[in-house]
Each structure stands twice: as structure tokens, then as C-alpha cells.
Amino acid sequence: MNTDQLIRITRYYRSLNRLKTIGLEKVFANNLADAAGVSAAIVRKDFSQLSIYGQKRGGYQIADLLLSLGELLGKGDSQNCIIIGCGRIGKALMHYKGFEPDGIRIVAGFDSDPVVYNDTSHPVPLYPISRLDEVIRNLDVSVAIISVPEQAASDSYERVLKAGIMGVLNFSPITLKPILQEDGTLPIVHNINIALELEQIFYELKFPKNR
Amino acid sequence: MNTDQLIRITRYYRSLNRLKTIGLEKVFANNLADAAGVSAAIVRKDFSQLSIYGQKRGGYQIADLLLSLGELLGKGDSQNCIIIGCGRIGKALMHYKGFEPDGIRIVAGFDSDPVVYNDTSHPVPLYPISRLDEVIRNLDVSVAIISVPEQAASDSYERVLKAGIMGVLNFSPITLKPILQEDGTLPIVHNINIALELEQIFYELKFPKNR
DNA sequence: CTATTAATGTGAATAATTGTACATAAACCG
DNA sequence: CGGTTTATGTACAATTATTCACATTAATAG
């Protein structure tokens, strides 16, 4: 499964969950196509490749699909994260309610500023960044969210890698790249660059596609 | 210019600005390739297509490139945004320092809760969502950032469109899709789905690519 | 029970993207 | 100055992704 397909699958999964809570039982390739913003042919091809089959004419059973896709996506395993950098963005993420339904949990935050990490008014425990390795050892965590200022980003990145974290979601405007580790593994890094997204929007508004 | 290319161009532009502040004057296709995470061939092809030419052997003049790319990206025009939904994420964005160097400005925030919008401790003025149209009329704004809870997302979306906003950056987990407007134009919508990014990371960790 | 309709599943065609290879021009070196 | 190196610019090849078209199956209706 490649990255584009993975994005689509997670989108399908999301939408299916919603449809299920609404009370639907069956879904057509077309519905999922709409939800994921792709064509129906792609949906069918995706499923076909993943050996997921529906009923001719009847579409797909939502419950079955959720099961199959859930297995593919590794649902059921623990999905714990820590947050590096508890500034405004970091704190916002700690309080974010949207992770729960996906089985994602924030289990700790780290910051270099004592004023920040001594503040107990947050839903997860905060620690000084110096205790990173120690705290991680006692938690089942594989992913870190980096929400530190630009200057601290690559330093934070190296630290979490050294601590054994293998997945990183980076909110700083520096694009962090996977660095081959000593043990031969390659960390997974996703960069979210908010300013870049806005720039793209402004661009597309200024120079609309002509079609 | 297509979307992938646009992303690359904005990345080049970013990196060039950094390199310039460091004091460099020339840059090679290879450097930009590294910065944007693509191959050097693509960088050259991009520039070639955009009629941007460097010096054989000498690489590219950073200043020239910034000028050319800046023009392409529509820099110099105003890039003002408003924020719909001043919860934790909305507030974090208001205070975010990373927009300034890109010429992006947050000029107002909107919320439905009086407790929120009467709080004056923020760097931009806040208004009740009911005053959206009125306030927008007096501001040169074309892009809205939607950072409201899931349930309010599509409603907020419709409202900003009705108010004449043509670009949207959506942080809610609902995927908002461009809706053809009465005047025949299509809004530009970018969705940032944080939970989805994390899910993908967890997936990629669980099922590493075998190569 | 036959005809019709509605959806899936998939091979083939098409389009888009990326990489390769090399000709070309400029700078450098002896 | 000629030879060598370095990096651009681009044609072409390879790969990948998407769409198209249609055979296939199931349900429905008359």
C-alpha cells in the first residue's frame, strides 16, 4: 500500500464510521468516492487490490468494510503519542478531543521551561525535556508531536529519535526529514506546515486554474 | 502550474529565503532538491518549465530566483486571513509568529461565544460570528481559517463562503469540499486533519515499507 | 421466468510523474 | 589556450496512477 492509497483508506475508514453512526448498513463505491474526494473507479480498484469484495449490485457492507480496513490500518493496537513543546499549539493538541474516536492518546508533554512544565492544569502530565528518555521508557509510546519554535525543531527531532521514537508529526515550519538510524530503520516523519498551506491557498486564489 | 509543483515551488521559495539570510548568494539544483525532498532533475525541470534559467556550472542566483518565484507566487499582494472559531487552536494560530516572514497576516477572529469574543487579550480583534459579513466588508480578506469543533465545521464553511471568502484552511476533521458558487467560481479549500496524519504515522510504523 | 436495471470487478488504454542519460555551456587549471 | 570538471537543460525511458469500458453478477419488475 502506497502513501496516496493509505490516505484514501484512512478517509474511507473515517467516513464509514460516520455512516455507521448514522445508521447505514450498506455503502456504494460512489459514496466513498465522494467522501474521499476521488472517483468511484479508484475506490473499487483500491478494494480490489486489497482483496476486499462487495456484492454485485448490493454495494459493500459497512461493518465488513470497517473490519477489513481496520485490520489493514492496524486498529486495535495502542496509539500513544507525546508532545514536545507545550506552547500554545502543543497545549491545544493536548486538549483536542478529536483523537479519542480514532484511538489516539496523548500520554505526556515535554517542555524546557519550568513555568510551563510545572503547570498542572492540563489533561496529561508534563515533564522537563531532560526527562524524556526516562519517562518514555515507562510508556508505550512510538510517536512524538513536535510543536516547538522553529529554532528548536531539529534539536527536538534528534532528541526524540535518540530516545527511540520512530514516528514524528512536525508542526514547525522546518521540514524534518527521515534520518537513517543506527539500527538500520528509517523513522516516519510527517510535516504540517501551516504557513505553507496558506501560501498555497493565496496562490491558487491569485492564479486560478483555467479549466 | 499544478498542485504538486506549487508545493515544490513554495518549498524552494522558503528554503531560498533561509539560505539568503544565512548569507549565501548561489544555490544548486541539488540543494533545493534536498530542501524540498525531491530529485535535482525535478528542480531543474520545474525551473525550465517556468522559464527560469541559471548559469551553467554556476547554479542559480538566489536573489534572482526569489524574485522570479516571488512573482509567480504572487508575493507583494496582501495576504490577510480571518479565524473562525477562537478555541485553543484558533488562539494558537492568532499568536503564531511563523506567518509574518511569509507576509501572511491574521486580521480578525470570530467566535459564537461572548466569553470568548469579549476577551481582549489577543493580538487581533475578535468579533461575534454574527458580525462576519459586516466586518469582512471593511477588511481586505480572502482567506478564512476554520478552527471550530467538528459539528460546526460545515456551517462555518457555508457562512464564510456566503460572506465572499474564497479560500479556506480547515482544521476540523470534516473534509470540506469546494462548492461551486453562484458566480461560477470555485473556492479553494485545504483540509488539515491532524488525527489523520497521526493515523498514517501509526500505520506506517506498524507496516513498514519493505525496500 | 425473462428482461431490465444497478452495481461490482478488472483488463486495457491513457495520462501523469519521475528518473536517466547525455549534450551543452561555463569555469577552472595547468 | 586546450583539457577537465561541474552543473544546467532536455529528450527519452520507465514507472506509476487514473480512467475507461465492459463483462459479470445480483436484484427487481413485469
Short mmCIF file of C-alpha atoms (C1' of nucleotides) in Angstrom, two decimals:
data_model
loop_
_atom_site.label_atom_id
_atom_site.label_comp_id
_atom_site.label_asym_id
_atom_site.label_seq_id
_atom_site.Cartn_x
_atom_site.Cartn_y
_atom_site.Cartn_z
CA MET A 1 0.00 0.00 0.00
CA ASN A 2 1.47 3.32 -1.01
CA THR A 3 1.01 6.70 0.65
CA ASP A 4 -1.77 8.02 -1.56
CA GLN A 5 -3.71 4.83 -1.16
CA LEU A 6 -3.17 4.90 2.58
CA ILE A 7 -4.64 8.37 2.78
CA ARG A 8 -7.63 7.21 0.84
CA ILE A 9 -8.09 4.15 3.03
CA THR A 10 -8.00 6.19 6.23
CA ARG A 11 -10.53 8.54 4.66
CA TYR A 12 -12.77 5.64 3.74
CA TYR A 13 -12.45 4.34 7.26
CA ARG A 14 -13.39 7.69 8.75
CA SER A 15 -16.39 8.12 6.52
CA LEU A 16 -17.55 4.58 7.13
CA ASN A 17 -17.52 5.21 10.86
CA ARG A 18 -19.68 8.25 10.36
CA LEU A 19 -22.08 6.46 8.08
CA LYS A 20 -22.35 3.66 10.58
CA THR A 21 -23.27 6.00 13.44
CA ILE A 22 -25.94 7.48 11.20
CA GLY A 23 -27.36 4.01 10.92
CA LEU A 24 -26.48 2.98 7.39
CA GLU A 25 -25.56 -0.60 6.67
CA LYS A 26 -24.52 -0.61 3.06
CA VAL A 27 -22.39 1.74 1.06
CA PHE A 28 -21.56 2.09 -2.64
CA ALA A 29 -18.24 2.84 -4.21
CA ASN A 30 -19.74 6.13 -5.26
CA ASN A 31 -20.48 7.25 -1.71
CA LEU A 32 -16.98 6.56 -0.55
CA ALA A 33 -15.61 8.22 -3.63
CA ASP A 34 -17.49 11.38 -2.71
CA ALA A 35 -16.36 11.22 0.88
CA ALA A 36 -12.73 10.75 -0.01
CA GLY A 37 -12.79 13.09 -2.96
CA VAL A 38 -11.79 10.52 -5.58
CA SER A 39 -13.53 8.65 -8.38
CA ALA A 40 -15.59 5.53 -7.85
CA ALA A 41 -13.25 3.57 -10.08
CA ILE A 42 -10.39 4.23 -7.67
CA VAL A 43 -12.42 3.07 -4.71
CA ARG A 44 -13.22 -0.17 -6.44
CA LYS A 45 -9.66 -0.63 -7.57
CA ASP A 46 -8.39 0.04 -4.05
CA PHE A 47 -10.65 -2.59 -2.59
CA SER A 48 -9.92 -5.00 -5.38
CA GLN A 49 -6.20 -4.69 -4.72
CA LEU A 50 -6.74 -5.21 -1.02
CA SER A 51 -8.86 -8.30 -1.71
CA ILE A 52 -11.99 -6.69 -0.35
CA TYR A 53 -15.08 -7.63 -2.27
CA GLY A 54 -18.64 -6.37 -2.13
CA GLN A 55 -21.84 -7.75 -3.53
CA LYS A 56 -22.62 -7.12 -7.14
CA ARG A 57 -25.34 -4.55 -7.18
CA GLY A 58 -25.63 -4.55 -3.36
CA GLY A 59 -22.54 -2.47 -2.67
CA TYR A 60 -20.45 -3.13 0.42
CA GLN A 61 -21.46 -3.99 3.98
CA ILE A 62 -20.22 -1.16 6.15
CA ALA A 63 -19.49 -3.40 9.12
CA ASP A 64 -17.41 -5.76 7.00
CA LEU A 65 -15.53 -2.91 5.42
CA LEU A 66 -14.74 -1.35 8.77
CA LEU A 67 -13.42 -4.66 9.96
CA SER A 68 -11.23 -5.26 6.93
CA LEU A 69 -9.94 -1.70 6.72
CA GLY A 70 -9.47 -1.55 10.47
CA GLU A 71 -7.27 -4.60 10.32
CA LEU A 72 -5.30 -3.16 7.45
CA LEU A 73 -4.83 0.08 9.35
CA GLY A 74 -3.69 -1.73 12.45
CA LYS A 75 -6.57 -0.60 14.63
CA GLY A 76 -6.75 -2.22 18.00
CA ASP A 77 -3.11 -1.69 18.82
CA SER A 78 -2.24 1.15 21.18
CA GLN A 79 -1.65 4.52 19.55
CA ASN A 80 0.07 6.67 22.13
CA CYS A 81 1.82 9.99 21.50
CA ILE A 82 3.85 12.51 23.40
CA ILE A 83 4.05 16.22 22.73
CA ILE A 84 7.38 18.03 22.56
CA GLY A 85 6.91 21.74 23.15
CA CYS A 86 3.93 22.76 25.22
CA GLY A 87 3.37 26.22 23.84
CA ARG A 88 0.02 27.29 22.52
CA ILE A 89 -0.09 24.73 19.78
CA GLY A 90 1.16 21.91 21.97
CA LYS A 91 -1.42 22.71 24.62
CA ALA A 92 -4.18 22.96 22.06
CA LEU A 93 -3.33 19.46 20.89
CA MET A 94 -3.33 18.11 24.47
CA HIS A 95 -6.86 19.34 24.89
CA TYR A 96 -8.01 18.28 21.45
CA LYS A 97 -10.98 15.94 21.57
CA GLY A 98 -10.69 14.64 18.03
CA PHE A 99 -8.12 11.95 18.77
CA GLU A 100 -10.21 9.77 21.02
CA PRO A 101 -12.59 8.37 18.43
CA ASP A 102 -9.56 7.26 16.43
CA GLY A 103 -7.98 5.53 19.36
CA ILE A 104 -5.14 8.01 19.58
CA ARG A 105 -3.99 9.11 23.03
CA ILE A 106 -1.66 11.87 24.17
CA VAL A 107 0.11 10.47 27.20
CA ALA A 108 2.65 13.14 28.13
CA GLY A 109 4.04 16.55 27.27
CA PHE A 110 7.58 17.89 27.45
CA ASP A 111 8.94 21.40 27.62
CA SER A 112 12.18 23.08 28.54
CA ASP A 113 10.55 25.87 30.55
CA PRO A 114 9.82 25.09 34.26
CA VAL A 115 6.98 27.59 34.27
CA VAL A 116 5.38 25.53 31.55
CA TYR A 117 6.02 22.02 32.79
CA ASN A 118 5.09 22.83 36.38
CA ASP A 119 1.63 23.91 35.28
CA THR A 120 -0.65 21.09 36.33
CA SER A 121 -3.81 22.41 34.71
CA HIS A 122 -3.55 20.08 31.74
CA PRO A 123 -5.10 16.75 30.93
CA VAL A 124 -1.74 14.96 30.66
CA PRO A 125 1.38 15.08 32.83
CA LEU A 126 4.12 17.46 31.73
CA TYR A 127 7.83 16.84 32.20
CA PRO A 128 11.06 18.71 31.61
CA ILE A 129 12.56 17.73 28.32
CA SER A 130 15.58 16.42 30.19
CA ARG A 131 13.48 13.56 31.50
CA LEU A 132 12.49 12.46 28.02
CA ASP A 133 14.35 9.14 27.90
CA GLU A 134 13.43 8.17 31.42
CA VAL A 135 9.72 8.90 31.01
CA ILE A 136 9.47 7.26 27.63
CA ARG A 137 10.92 4.04 28.97
CA ASN A 138 7.86 3.68 31.19
CA LEU A 139 5.33 4.47 28.49
CA ASP A 140 4.29 2.59 25.43
CA VAL A 141 4.93 5.43 23.02
CA SER A 142 6.20 5.39 19.48
CA VAL A 143 5.12 8.76 18.09
CA ALA A 144 6.06 12.31 19.07
CA ILE A 145 4.36 15.52 18.04
CA ILE A 146 6.88 18.33 17.69
CA SER A 147 5.36 21.74 18.38
CA VAL A 148 8.38 23.79 19.34
CA PRO A 149 9.63 27.04 17.82
CA GLU A 150 11.49 26.80 14.56
CA GLN A 151 14.95 27.12 16.13
CA ALA A 152 14.37 24.19 18.45
CA ALA A 153 12.83 21.88 15.90
CA SER A 154 15.76 19.90 14.59
CA ASP A 155 17.23 19.60 18.06
CA SER A 156 13.96 18.21 19.39
CA TYR A 157 13.81 15.90 16.44
CA GLU A 158 17.21 14.41 17.17
CA ARG A 159 16.36 14.00 20.82
CA VAL A 160 13.18 12.06 20.27
CA LEU A 161 14.89 9.84 17.72
CA LYS A 162 17.67 9.15 20.18
CA ALA A 163 15.03 8.28 22.77
CA GLY A 164 13.72 5.61 20.45
CA ILE A 165 10.70 7.38 18.98
CA MET A 166 10.13 6.20 15.44
CA GLY A 167 7.28 8.40 14.28
CA VAL A 168 7.16 12.19 14.25
CA LEU A 169 4.47 14.70 13.43
CA ASN A 170 6.15 18.05 12.99
CA PHE A 171 4.31 21.36 13.24
CA SER A 172 7.35 23.57 12.97
CA PRO A 173 7.98 25.27 9.65
CA ILE A 174 11.27 23.39 9.24
CA THR A 175 10.80 20.35 7.07
CA LEU A 176 12.20 17.44 9.04
CA LYS A 177 13.45 14.54 7.01
CA PRO A 178 13.74 10.87 7.92
CA ILE A 179 17.27 10.10 9.11
CA LEU A 180 18.52 6.57 8.78
CA GLN A 181 19.04 5.22 12.30
CA GLU A 182 21.96 3.20 13.56
CA ASP A 183 19.80 0.11 13.72
CA GLY A 184 19.01 0.47 10.04
CA THR A 185 15.43 1.66 10.48
CA LEU A 186 14.00 4.80 8.96
CA PRO A 187 11.75 6.98 11.11
CA ILE A 188 8.39 8.10 9.75
CA VAL A 189 8.08 11.87 9.62
CA HIS A 190 5.08 13.93 8.61
CA ASN A 191 5.41 17.68 8.34
CA ILE A 192 2.47 20.01 8.71
CA ASN A 193 3.37 23.48 7.59
CA ILE A 194 0.52 25.83 8.24
CA ALA A 195 2.06 28.88 6.64
CA LEU A 196 2.79 26.85 3.54
CA GLU A 197 -0.82 25.75 3.28
CA LEU A 198 -1.99 29.33 3.50
CA GLU A 199 0.54 30.42 0.91
CA GLN A 200 -0.75 27.79 -1.44
CA ILE A 201 -4.30 28.96 -0.94
CA PHE A 202 -3.34 32.55 -1.65
CA TYR A 203 -1.51 31.43 -4.72
CA GLU A 204 -4.39 29.41 -6.05
CA LEU A 205 -6.72 32.33 -5.48
CA LYS A 206 -4.45 34.71 -7.31
CA PHE A 207 -3.84 32.43 -10.24
CA PRO A 208 -6.92 30.27 -10.64
CA LYS A 209 -6.58 27.11 -12.63
CA ASN A 210 -8.07 27.60 -16.03
CA ARG A 211 -10.30 24.67 -16.72
CA MET B 1 1.41 25.04 -12.66
CA ASN B 2 -0.14 22.03 -10.93
CA THR B 3 -0.54 21.40 -7.22
CA ASP B 4 2.49 19.22 -6.70
CA GLN B 5 4.63 21.69 -8.50
CA LEU B 6 3.16 24.54 -6.50
CA ILE B 7 4.08 22.81 -3.27
CA ARG B 8 7.59 22.37 -4.52
CA ILE B 9 7.87 25.99 -5.60
CA THR B 10 6.72 27.30 -2.24
CA ARG B 11 9.25 24.97 -0.63
CA TYR B 12 12.01 26.27 -2.85
CA TYR B 13 10.96 29.80 -2.00
CA ARG B 14 11.07 29.08 1.70
CA SER B 15 14.45 27.47 1.57
CA LEU B 16 15.83 30.23 -0.59
CA ASN B 17 14.80 32.80 1.96
CA ARG B 18 16.61 30.85 4.63
CA LEU B 19 19.72 30.44 2.55
CA LYS B 20 19.69 34.13 1.81
CA THR B 21 19.52 35.12 5.46
CA ILE B 22 22.47 32.83 6.09
CA GLY B 23 24.35 34.88 3.54
CA LEU B 24 24.52 32.58 0.54
CA GLU B 25 24.22 34.01 -2.95
CA LYS B 26 24.16 31.00 -5.21
CA VAL B 27 22.33 27.71 -4.99
CA PHE B 28 22.41 24.48 -6.98
CA ALA B 29 19.54 22.35 -8.13
CA ASN B 30 20.84 19.75 -5.73
CA ASN B 31 20.48 21.99 -2.67
CA LEU B 32 16.91 22.86 -3.49
CA ALA B 33 16.19 19.25 -4.22
CA ASP B 34 17.35 18.34 -0.73
CA ALA B 35 15.35 21.13 0.84
CA ALA B 36 12.17 20.20 -0.94
CA GLY B 37 12.71 16.47 -0.71
CA VAL B 38 12.76 15.81 -4.45
CA SER B 39 15.40 14.96 -7.01
CA ALA B 40 17.60 17.55 -8.66
CA ALA B 41 16.18 16.65 -12.04
CA ILE B 42 12.76 17.76 -10.91
CA VAL B 43 14.07 21.06 -9.65
CA ARG B 44 15.67 21.78 -12.98
CA LYS B 45 12.60 20.64 -14.84
CA ASP B 46 10.43 22.88 -12.70
CA PHE B 47 12.56 25.91 -13.43
CA SER B 48 12.89 25.00 -17.05
CA GLN B 49 9.11 24.88 -17.38
CA LEU B 50 8.76 28.22 -15.64
CA SER B 51 11.36 29.79 -17.91
CA ILE B 52 13.79 30.31 -15.10
CA TYR B 53 17.36 29.68 -16.12
CA GLY B 54 20.55 29.52 -14.09
CA GLN B 55 24.15 29.69 -15.14
CA LYS B 56 25.73 26.52 -16.37
CA ARG B 57 28.07 25.39 -13.69
CA GLY B 58 27.34 28.48 -11.56
CA GLY B 59 23.94 27.31 -10.37
CA TYR B 60 21.25 29.89 -9.69
CA GLN B 61 21.43 33.36 -8.16
CA ILE B 62 19.33 33.24 -5.01
CA ALA B 63 18.19 36.84 -5.33
CA ASP B 64 17.04 36.30 -8.90
CA LEU B 65 15.27 33.11 -8.00
CA LEU B 66 13.48 34.73 -5.08
CA LEU B 67 12.34 37.48 -7.37
CA SER B 68 11.09 35.14 -10.08
CA LEU B 69 9.44 32.69 -7.69
CA GLY B 70 8.05 35.52 -5.59
CA GLU B 71 6.34 36.93 -8.62
CA LEU B 72 4.99 33.54 -9.58
CA LEU B 73 3.67 33.05 -6.07
CA GLY B 74 2.03 36.46 -6.04
CA LYS B 75 4.14 37.87 -3.23
CA GLY B 76 3.74 41.56 -2.60
CA ASP B 77 -0.03 41.40 -2.61
CA SER B 78 -1.76 41.44 0.73
CA GLN B 79 -2.31 38.07 2.34
CA ASN B 80 -4.87 38.61 5.08
CA CYS B 81 -6.79 35.91 6.92
CA ILE B 82 -9.51 35.68 9.49
CA ILE B 83 -10.00 32.92 12.01
CA ILE B 84 -13.38 31.30 12.54
CA GLY B 85 -13.53 29.61 15.93
CA CYS B 86 -11.28 31.02 18.63
CA GLY B 87 -10.84 27.94 20.75
CA ARG B 88 -7.43 26.69 21.67
CA ILE B 89 -6.33 26.04 18.15
CA GLY B 90 -7.72 29.29 16.81
CA LYS B 91 -5.98 31.25 19.53
CA ALA B 92 -2.74 29.41 18.98
CA LEU B 93 -2.84 30.45 15.35
CA MET B 94 -3.53 34.09 16.25
CA HIS B 95 -0.40 34.14 18.32
CA TYR B 96 1.65 32.16 15.84
CA LYS B 97 4.80 34.01 14.78
CA GLY B 98 5.52 31.95 11.71
CA PHE B 99 3.20 33.83 9.36
CA GLU B 100 4.94 37.17 9.41
CA PRO B 101 8.04 36.24 7.41
CA ASP B 102 5.74 34.94 4.70
CA GLY B 103 3.70 38.11 4.57
CA ILE B 104 0.61 36.44 5.97
CA ARG B 105 -1.47 38.39 8.48
CA ILE B 106 -4.31 37.37 10.73
CA VAL B 107 -6.58 40.38 10.88
CA ALA B 108 -9.59 39.23 12.91
CA GLY B 109 -11.11 36.33 14.79
CA PHE B 110 -14.73 35.24 15.11
CA ASP B 111 -16.50 33.12 17.69
CA SER B 112 -20.05 32.45 18.77
CA ASP B 113 -19.30 32.58 22.49
CA PRO B 114 -19.40 36.06 24.11
CA VAL B 115 -16.96 34.95 26.77
CA VAL B 116 -14.53 34.22 24.00
CA TYR B 117 -15.01 37.20 21.77
CA ASN B 118 -15.06 39.70 24.61
CA ASP B 119 -11.61 38.62 25.68
CA THR B 120 -9.30 41.43 24.58
CA SER B 121 -6.04 39.74 25.47
CA HIS B 122 -5.31 38.74 21.92
CA PRO B 123 -3.23 40.26 19.18
CA VAL B 124 -6.17 40.68 16.82
CA PRO B 125 -9.71 41.96 17.38
CA LEU B 126 -12.39 39.32 18.00
CA TYR B 127 -15.99 39.59 16.89
CA PRO B 128 -19.19 37.60 17.27
CA ILE B 129 -19.73 35.37 14.29
CA SER B 130 -22.93 37.31 13.57
CA ARG B 131 -20.85 40.29 12.52
CA LEU B 132 -18.93 38.30 9.95
CA ASP B 133 -20.28 39.94 6.80
CA GLU B 134 -20.11 43.43 8.20
CA VAL B 135 -16.55 43.14 9.46
CA ILE B 136 -15.29 41.44 6.32
CA ARG B 137 -16.63 44.25 4.18
CA ASN B 138 -14.17 46.60 5.83
CA LEU B 139 -11.19 44.31 5.58
CA ASP B 140 -9.22 43.14 2.61
CA VAL B 141 -9.59 39.45 3.39
CA SER B 142 -9.95 36.50 1.07
CA VAL B 143 -9.00 33.53 3.25
CA ALA B 144 -10.57 32.09 6.39
CA ILE B 145 -9.09 29.57 8.78
CA ILE B 146 -11.76 27.30 10.20
CA SER B 147 -10.88 26.01 13.65
CA VAL B 148 -14.27 25.17 15.09
CA PRO B 149 -15.49 21.86 16.52
CA GLU B 150 -16.49 19.18 14.06
CA GLN B 151 -20.22 19.82 14.37
CA ALA B 152 -19.86 23.48 13.47
CA ALA B 153 -17.48 23.00 10.58
CA SER B 154 -19.74 22.78 7.57
CA ASP B 155 -21.96 25.54 8.92
CA SER B 156 -18.97 27.84 9.35
CA TYR B 157 -17.83 26.87 5.90
CA GLU B 158 -21.09 27.91 4.31
CA ARG B 159 -21.11 31.16 6.22
CA VAL B 160 -17.68 32.28 5.13
CA LEU B 161 -18.44 31.37 1.54
CA LYS B 162 -21.62 33.39 1.70
CA ALA B 163 -19.61 36.29 3.08
CA GLY B 164 -17.46 36.20 -0.01
CA ILE B 165 -14.41 34.36 1.29
CA MET B 166 -12.87 32.31 -1.48
CA GLY B 167 -10.10 30.44 0.31
CA VAL B 168 -10.44 28.18 3.34
CA LEU B 169 -7.96 26.37 5.53
CA ASN B 170 -9.90 23.82 7.53
CA PHE B 171 -8.58 22.28 10.74
CA SER B 172 -11.72 20.37 11.61
CA PRO B 173 -11.73 16.63 10.94
CA ILE B 174 -14.55 17.03 8.45
CA THR B 175 -13.21 17.16 4.92
CA LEU B 176 -14.68 20.29 3.38
CA LYS B 177 -15.01 20.24 -0.37
CA PRO B 178 -15.07 23.09 -2.84
CA ILE B 179 -18.66 24.06 -3.64
CA LEU B 180 -19.36 25.76 -6.93
CA GLN B 181 -20.53 29.29 -6.18
CA GLU B 182 -23.39 31.13 -7.79
CA ASP B 183 -20.99 33.38 -9.61
CA GLY B 184 -19.38 30.33 -11.18
CA THR B 185 -16.18 30.42 -9.15
CA LEU B 186 -14.82 27.52 -7.14
CA PRO B 187 -13.45 28.20 -3.66
CA ILE B 188 -10.02 26.88 -2.73
CA VAL B 189 -10.18 24.57 0.26
CA HIS B 190 -7.30 22.92 2.07
CA ASN B 191 -8.02 20.45 4.83
CA ILE B 192 -5.56 19.74 7.60
CA ASN B 193 -6.60 16.67 9.51
CA ILE B 194 -4.29 16.15 12.44
CA ALA B 195 -5.78 12.87 13.59
CA LEU B 196 -5.48 11.53 10.08
CA GLU B 197 -1.80 12.42 9.94
CA LEU B 198 -1.19 10.61 13.19
CA GLU B 199 -3.12 7.61 11.99
CA GLN B 200 -0.97 7.44 8.93
CA ILE B 201 2.18 7.59 11.00
CA PHE B 202 0.97 4.78 13.20
CA TYR B 203 0.11 2.78 10.16
CA GLU B 204 3.46 3.27 8.53
CA LEU B 205 5.17 2.27 11.75
CA LYS B 206 3.14 -0.87 12.05
CA PHE B 207 3.56 -1.92 8.46
CA PRO B 208 6.93 -0.60 7.33
CA LYS B 209 7.54 -0.38 3.63
CA ASN B 210 9.76 -3.21 2.57
CA ARG B 211 12.51 -1.73 0.45
"C1'" DC C 1 -39.21 -16.75 -15.73
"C1'" DT C 2 -37.44 -13.34 -18.78
"C1'" DA C 3 -35.98 -8.54 -19.36
"C1'" DT C 4 -34.10 -4.73 -17.29
"C1'" DT C 5 -31.50 -2.22 -14.25
"C1'" DA C 6 -27.78 -1.34 -10.97
"C1'" DA C 7 -23.84 -2.17 -9.09
"C1'" DT C 8 -19.13 -4.56 -8.77
"C1'" DG C 9 -14.53 -6.17 -10.65
"C1'" DT C 10 -10.89 -5.79 -13.82
"C1'" DG C 11 -8.01 -5.65 -18.14
"C1'" DA C 12 -6.56 -2.33 -21.35
"C1'" DA C 13 -5.78 2.38 -22.63
"C1'" DT C 14 -4.39 6.68 -21.25
"C1'" DA C 15 -2.23 10.20 -18.67
"C1'" DA C 16 0.95 11.91 -15.39
"C1'" DT C 17 5.07 11.69 -12.95
"C1'" DT C 18 9.72 10.65 -12.14
"C1'" DG C 19 14.28 9.16 -13.33
"C1'" DT C 20 18.16 8.53 -16.67
"C1'" DA C 21 21.37 9.87 -19.73
"C1'" DC C 22 23.71 12.88 -22.19
"C1'" DA C 23 24.56 17.12 -24.90
"C1'" DT C 24 25.85 21.74 -23.68
"C1'" DA C 25 27.89 25.71 -21.63
"C1'" DA C 26 30.69 27.88 -18.22
"C1'" DA C 27 34.54 27.98 -15.02
"C1'" DC C 28 38.83 26.42 -13.65
"C1'" DC C 29 43.58 24.68 -14.05
"C1'" DG C 30 47.91 23.85 -15.66
"C1'" DC D 1 44.74 28.38 -24.53
"C1'" DG D 2 43.26 23.38 -24.59
"C1'" DG D 3 41.69 19.90 -21.31
"C1'" DT D 4 38.94 18.84 -17.34
"C1'" DT D 5 35.38 19.45 -14.26
"C1'" DT D 6 30.86 20.87 -12.85
"C1'" DA D 7 26.23 21.82 -13.23
"C1'" DT D 8 22.41 23.07 -16.30
"C1'" DG D 9 18.72 21.80 -19.77
"C1'" DT D 10 16.10 18.41 -22.06
"C1'" DA D 11 14.84 14.31 -24.78
"C1'" DC D 12 13.57 9.91 -23.82
"C1'" DA D 13 12.61 5.83 -20.98
"C1'" DA D 14 10.39 3.74 -17.14
"C1'" DT D 15 7.26 3.69 -13.82
"C1'" DT D 16 3.04 4.73 -11.59
"C1'" DA D 17 -1.61 6.28 -11.22
"C1'" DT D 18 -6.09 7.02 -13.20
"C1'" DT D 19 -9.75 6.49 -16.22
"C1'" DC D 20 -12.48 3.93 -19.47
"C1'" DA D 21 -15.12 0.30 -21.00
"C1'" DC D 22 -17.32 -3.61 -20.41
"C1'" DA D 23 -18.05 -8.34 -18.78
"C1'" DT D 24 -20.24 -10.17 -14.66
"C1'" DT D 25 -23.41 -10.86 -11.13
"C1'" DA D 26 -27.44 -9.90 -8.43
"C1'" DA D 27 -31.81 -7.86 -7.63
"C1'" DT D 28 -36.10 -6.25 -9.26
"C1'" DA D 29 -40.19 -5.77 -12.09
"C1'" DG D 30 -43.49 -7.08 -15.25
#
